[in-house]
Amino acid sequence: MMSHDASEGSRIAPDGGGLVIRQETADDHRAVREVHTRAFGESERVPGLVEALRVAEAALASMSFVATVDDRVVGHVLLSATRVDAPRRIVDVLCLSPLGVVPEFQCQGIGTQLIAYALEAADSQGVPLVFLEGSPRYYGTRGFEGASGAGFRSPSLRIPEAAFQVARLSAHEPWMTGTFVYSEAFWAFDCVGLRAPEE
């Protein structure tokens, strides 16, 4: 789940000057809620998912990062614990979702830098795989590939095959294939796949 639509507004320096990516703190929670409310155009579903994932008990600790410009939180990315049901054993992995940037700072590379920072953090913790649902055109140049073609099964028929993406990190081994399993919060907030429009 991500947003990166174009919008006119504030600009960061071309070299990224003024942009800082750091670990989220409790003081950032209200600003992060605002980021996702504005990025996704809704008040509860995505911010609620973030809040649920922050406190969920899981085998891997979640990792949450904010992007700031002049001390203002303008973007956020969350990595949370999920699993792959591999033939040999359950593999603890991470899901990158949500990724949000406020509209006036979109299309300036902030999302790209948040993704890179998150993947590096996951890799440094020995996490073998990071999954997401998103645009292959966007994520395909940012470390991700089609998960189905890499040997993984989607957790829902409502996820378009092209949107089911994975990043294989340093700790990945060839036997680590199988079915990707979302944590309960993604189902509780209906943040898996696409729903058919109501008649």
mmCIF file of C-alpha atoms in Angstrom:
data_model
loop_
_atom_site.group_PDB
_atom_site.id
_atom_site.type_symbol
_atom_site.label_atom_id
_atom_site.label_comp_id
_atom_site.label_asym_id
_atom_site.label_seq_id
_atom_site.Cartn_x
_atom_site.Cartn_y
_atom_site.Cartn_z
ATOM 1 C CA MET A 1 0.000 0.000 0.000
ATOM 2 C CA MET A 2 1.592 3.208 -1.111
ATOM 3 C CA SER A 3 0.889 6.664 -2.510
ATOM 4 C CA HIS A 4 3.034 8.768 -4.799
ATOM 5 C CA ASP A 5 0.730 10.903 -6.910
ATOM 6 C CA ALA A 6 2.059 14.165 -8.309
ATOM 7 C CA SER A 7 1.179 17.442 -6.678
ATOM 8 C CA GLU A 8 2.510 20.973 -6.859
ATOM 9 C CA GLY A 9 3.937 22.525 -3.720
ATOM 10 C CA SER A 10 7.054 22.574 -1.612
ATOM 11 C CA ARG A 11 10.317 21.305 -3.018
ATOM 12 C CA ILE A 12 13.420 19.867 -1.467
ATOM 13 C CA ALA A 13 16.834 20.659 -2.861
ATOM 14 C CA PRO A 14 17.800 18.608 -5.958
ATOM 15 C CA ASP A 15 20.606 16.935 -4.002
ATOM 16 C CA GLY A 16 18.184 15.932 -1.244
ATOM 17 C CA GLY A 17 19.411 18.728 1.009
ATOM 18 C CA GLY A 18 17.119 19.315 3.951
ATOM 19 C CA LEU A 19 15.759 15.754 3.846
ATOM 20 C CA VAL A 20 16.432 13.541 6.877
ATOM 21 C CA ILE A 21 15.314 9.922 7.250
ATOM 22 C CA ARG A 22 15.303 8.565 10.780
ATOM 23 C CA GLN A 23 13.575 6.114 13.070
ATOM 24 C CA GLU A 24 10.078 7.106 14.124
ATOM 25 C CA THR A 25 9.585 8.159 17.745
ATOM 26 C CA ALA A 26 6.420 8.357 19.848
ATOM 27 C CA ASP A 27 6.450 12.114 19.294
ATOM 28 C CA ASP A 28 5.972 11.477 15.567
ATOM 29 C CA HIS A 29 2.757 9.442 15.850
ATOM 30 C CA ARG A 30 0.358 12.320 15.267
ATOM 31 C CA ALA A 31 2.364 13.594 12.290
ATOM 32 C CA VAL A 32 2.547 10.081 10.803
ATOM 33 C CA ARG A 33 -1.230 9.769 11.083
ATOM 34 C CA GLU A 34 -1.532 13.059 9.186
ATOM 35 C CA VAL A 35 0.860 11.820 6.479
ATOM 36 C CA HIS A 36 -1.264 8.759 5.744
ATOM 37 C CA THR A 37 -4.583 10.575 6.079
ATOM 38 C CA ARG A 38 -3.455 13.064 3.438
ATOM 39 C CA ALA A 39 -1.522 10.613 1.242
ATOM 40 C CA PHE A 40 -4.350 8.079 1.006
ATOM 41 C CA GLY A 41 -7.275 10.495 1.247
ATOM 42 C CA GLU A 42 -9.067 8.685 4.049
ATOM 43 C CA SER A 43 -9.220 9.133 7.784
ATOM 44 C CA GLU A 44 -9.017 5.727 9.428
ATOM 45 C CA ARG A 45 -8.069 2.620 7.476
ATOM 46 C CA VAL A 46 -4.358 3.204 6.789
ATOM 47 C CA PRO A 47 -3.612 5.220 9.962
ATOM 48 C CA GLY A 48 -5.455 2.529 11.930
ATOM 49 C CA LEU A 49 -3.342 -0.173 10.298
ATOM 50 C CA VAL A 50 -0.163 1.665 11.313
ATOM 51 C CA GLU A 51 -1.321 2.006 14.907
ATOM 52 C CA ALA A 52 -2.282 -1.672 15.109
ATOM 53 C CA LEU A 53 1.019 -2.838 13.639
ATOM 54 C CA ARG A 54 3.016 -0.712 16.088
ATOM 55 C CA VAL A 55 1.666 -2.645 19.060
ATOM 56 C CA ALA A 56 1.160 -6.104 17.539
ATOM 57 C CA GLU A 57 3.140 -8.942 19.083
ATOM 58 C CA ALA A 58 5.276 -10.568 16.410
ATOM 59 C CA ALA A 59 8.364 -12.685 15.856
ATOM 60 C CA LEU A 60 10.179 -9.741 14.280
ATOM 61 C CA ALA A 61 10.070 -6.205 15.637
ATOM 62 C CA SER A 62 8.497 -3.684 13.314
ATOM 63 C CA MET A 63 10.692 -0.942 11.851
ATOM 64 C CA SER A 64 9.185 2.475 11.311
ATOM 65 C CA PHE A 65 10.940 5.397 9.612
ATOM 66 C CA VAL A 66 10.001 8.980 8.888
ATOM 67 C CA ALA A 67 11.270 11.445 6.326
ATOM 68 C CA THR A 68 11.534 15.018 7.566
ATOM 69 C CA VAL A 69 12.179 18.302 5.802
ATOM 70 C CA ASP A 70 13.059 21.203 8.096
ATOM 71 C CA ASP A 71 11.923 19.038 11.046
ATOM 72 C CA ARG A 72 8.475 18.489 9.496
ATOM 73 C CA VAL A 73 7.430 14.856 8.996
ATOM 74 C CA VAL A 74 6.537 14.569 5.302
ATOM 75 C CA GLY A 75 6.813 10.817 4.715
ATOM 76 C CA HIS A 76 6.636 7.498 6.513
ATOM 77 C CA VAL A 77 7.326 3.823 5.838
ATOM 78 C CA LEU A 78 6.601 0.821 8.028
ATOM 79 C CA LEU A 79 8.088 -2.666 7.945
ATOM 80 C CA SER A 80 6.122 -5.220 9.953
ATOM 81 C CA ALA A 81 6.412 -8.935 10.648
ATOM 82 C CA THR A 82 4.793 -11.408 8.277
ATOM 83 C CA ARG A 83 5.640 -14.986 7.298
ATOM 84 C CA VAL A 84 6.350 -17.291 4.407
ATOM 85 C CA ASP A 85 4.975 -20.807 4.727
ATOM 86 C CA ALA A 86 7.951 -22.560 3.116
ATOM 87 C CA PRO A 87 8.160 -26.348 2.624
ATOM 88 C CA ARG A 88 11.035 -26.671 5.093
ATOM 89 C CA ARG A 89 9.701 -24.377 7.836
ATOM 90 C CA ILE A 90 7.956 -21.061 8.533
ATOM 91 C CA VAL A 91 10.221 -18.132 7.598
ATOM 92 C CA ASP A 92 9.832 -14.811 9.414
ATOM 93 C CA VAL A 93 9.904 -11.963 6.895
ATOM 94 C CA LEU A 94 8.751 -8.346 6.670
ATOM 95 C CA CYS A 95 6.074 -6.476 4.759
ATOM 96 C CA LEU A 96 6.704 -2.921 3.559
ATOM 97 C CA SER A 97 3.358 -1.211 4.020
ATOM 98 C CA PRO A 98 2.248 1.468 4.180
ATOM 99 C CA LEU A 99 4.491 3.946 2.401
ATOM 100 C CA GLY A 100 3.131 7.478 2.325
ATOM 101 C CA VAL A 101 4.325 10.974 1.446
ATOM 102 C CA VAL A 102 2.223 14.120 1.880
ATOM 103 C CA PRO A 103 0.935 15.399 -1.489
ATOM 104 C CA GLU A 104 3.054 18.545 -1.711
ATOM 105 C CA PHE A 105 6.259 16.517 -1.291
ATOM 106 C CA GLN A 106 5.391 13.655 -3.652
ATOM 107 C CA CYS A 107 7.383 12.960 -6.842
ATOM 108 C CA GLN A 108 10.594 14.303 -5.303
ATOM 109 C CA GLY A 109 12.307 11.005 -4.512
ATOM 110 C CA ILE A 110 11.284 10.852 -0.854
ATOM 111 C CA GLY A 111 9.445 7.550 -1.282
ATOM 112 C CA THR A 112 12.460 6.106 -3.091
ATOM 113 C CA GLN A 113 14.770 7.101 -0.255
ATOM 114 C CA LEU A 114 12.399 5.715 2.381
ATOM 115 C CA ILE A 115 12.280 2.380 0.536
ATOM 116 C CA ALA A 116 16.079 2.212 0.241
ATOM 117 C CA TYR A 117 16.505 3.071 3.924
ATOM 118 C CA ALA A 118 13.944 0.444 4.955
ATOM 119 C CA LEU A 119 15.489 -2.302 2.809
ATOM 120 C CA GLU A 120 18.957 -1.537 4.157
ATOM 121 C CA ALA A 121 17.621 -1.695 7.722
ATOM 122 C CA ALA A 122 15.910 -5.038 7.043
ATOM 123 C CA ASP A 123 19.038 -6.427 5.410
ATOM 124 C CA SER A 124 21.197 -5.354 8.363
ATOM 125 C CA GLN A 125 18.868 -7.322 10.688
ATOM 126 C CA GLY A 126 19.281 -10.501 8.644
ATOM 127 C CA VAL A 127 15.730 -10.456 7.296
ATOM 128 C CA PRO A 128 15.693 -12.566 4.117
ATOM 129 C CA LEU A 129 12.638 -11.170 2.322
ATOM 130 C CA VAL A 130 10.478 -8.053 2.191
ATOM 131 C CA PHE A 131 7.059 -8.210 0.504
ATOM 132 C CA LEU A 132 4.564 -5.586 -0.610
ATOM 133 C CA GLU A 133 1.614 -4.895 -2.872
ATOM 134 C CA GLY A 134 2.289 -2.109 -5.334
ATOM 135 C CA SER A 135 3.085 -0.909 -8.817
ATOM 136 C CA PRO A 136 5.743 -3.046 -10.530
ATOM 137 C CA ARG A 137 6.766 -0.014 -12.556
ATOM 138 C CA TYR A 138 7.488 1.936 -9.369
ATOM 139 C CA TYR A 139 8.912 -0.802 -7.147
ATOM 140 C CA GLY A 140 10.648 -2.731 -9.928
ATOM 141 C CA THR A 141 13.367 -0.067 -10.056
ATOM 142 C CA ARG A 142 13.616 0.103 -6.269
ATOM 143 C CA GLY A 143 14.782 -3.394 -5.344
ATOM 144 C CA PHE A 144 11.599 -5.412 -5.867
ATOM 145 C CA GLU A 145 10.550 -8.063 -8.382
ATOM 146 C CA GLY A 146 7.425 -10.041 -9.130
ATOM 147 C CA ALA A 147 6.910 -12.450 -6.238
ATOM 148 C CA SER A 148 4.958 -15.059 -8.199
ATOM 149 C CA GLY A 149 7.778 -15.428 -10.710
ATOM 150 C CA ALA A 150 10.233 -15.772 -7.820
ATOM 151 C CA GLY A 151 8.412 -18.791 -6.397
ATOM 152 C CA PHE A 152 5.953 -17.255 -3.935
ATOM 153 C CA ARG A 153 2.192 -17.671 -3.661
ATOM 154 C CA SER A 154 -0.079 -14.743 -2.954
ATOM 155 C CA PRO A 155 -2.217 -14.737 0.204
ATOM 156 C CA SER A 156 -5.296 -13.474 -1.678
ATOM 157 C CA LEU A 157 -6.906 -13.864 -5.083
ATOM 158 C CA ARG A 158 -7.686 -10.134 -4.879
ATOM 159 C CA ILE A 159 -4.020 -9.160 -5.244
ATOM 160 C CA PRO A 160 -3.210 -8.568 -8.934
ATOM 161 C CA GLU A 161 -0.297 -10.814 -9.850
ATOM 162 C CA ALA A 162 1.827 -7.888 -11.063
ATOM 163 C CA ALA A 163 1.307 -6.049 -7.763
ATOM 164 C CA PHE A 164 2.598 -8.922 -5.610
ATOM 165 C CA GLN A 165 6.241 -7.906 -5.112
ATOM 166 C CA VAL A 166 9.260 -9.157 -3.160
ATOM 167 C CA ALA A 167 12.796 -7.989 -2.413
ATOM 168 C CA ARG A 168 15.256 -10.838 -1.816
ATOM 169 C CA LEU A 169 17.916 -9.689 0.662
ATOM 170 C CA SER A 170 21.327 -11.063 1.623
ATOM 171 C CA ALA A 171 19.999 -13.710 4.026
ATOM 172 C CA HIS A 172 17.634 -15.206 1.441
ATOM 173 C CA GLU A 173 18.281 -18.842 0.546
ATOM 174 C CA PRO A 174 16.839 -20.670 -2.503
ATOM 175 C CA TRP A 175 14.623 -22.972 -0.409
ATOM 176 C CA MET A 176 12.777 -19.970 1.051
ATOM 177 C CA THR A 177 9.739 -20.107 -1.224
ATOM 178 C CA GLY A 178 6.088 -20.755 -0.492
ATOM 179 C CA THR A 179 2.965 -18.878 0.498
ATOM 180 C CA PHE A 180 3.207 -15.336 1.842
ATOM 181 C CA VAL A 181 1.042 -14.838 4.956
ATOM 182 C CA TYR A 182 -0.084 -11.397 6.121
ATOM 183 C CA SER A 183 -0.382 -10.614 9.827
ATOM 184 C CA GLU A 184 -3.857 -10.287 11.341
ATOM 185 C CA ALA A 185 -3.884 -6.462 11.276
ATOM 186 C CA PHE A 186 -3.853 -6.371 7.465
ATOM 187 C CA TRP A 187 -7.000 -8.501 7.371
ATOM 188 C CA ALA A 188 -8.692 -6.643 10.234
ATOM 189 C CA PHE A 189 -8.285 -3.314 8.421
ATOM 190 C CA ASP A 190 -9.099 -4.834 5.004
ATOM 191 C CA CYS A 191 -5.712 -3.769 3.613
ATOM 192 C CA VAL A 192 -5.135 -6.863 1.455
ATOM 193 C CA GLY A 193 -5.736 -6.759 -2.286
ATOM 194 C CA LEU A 194 -8.404 -4.884 -4.199
ATOM 195 C CA ARG A 195 -12.106 -4.964 -3.372
ATOM 196 C CA ALA A 196 -14.593 -5.074 -6.229
ATOM 197 C CA PRO A 197 -16.615 -1.827 -6.390
ATOM 198 C CA GLU A 198 -20.102 -2.033 -4.906
ATOM 199 C CA GLU A 199 -22.960 -2.181 -7.391
#
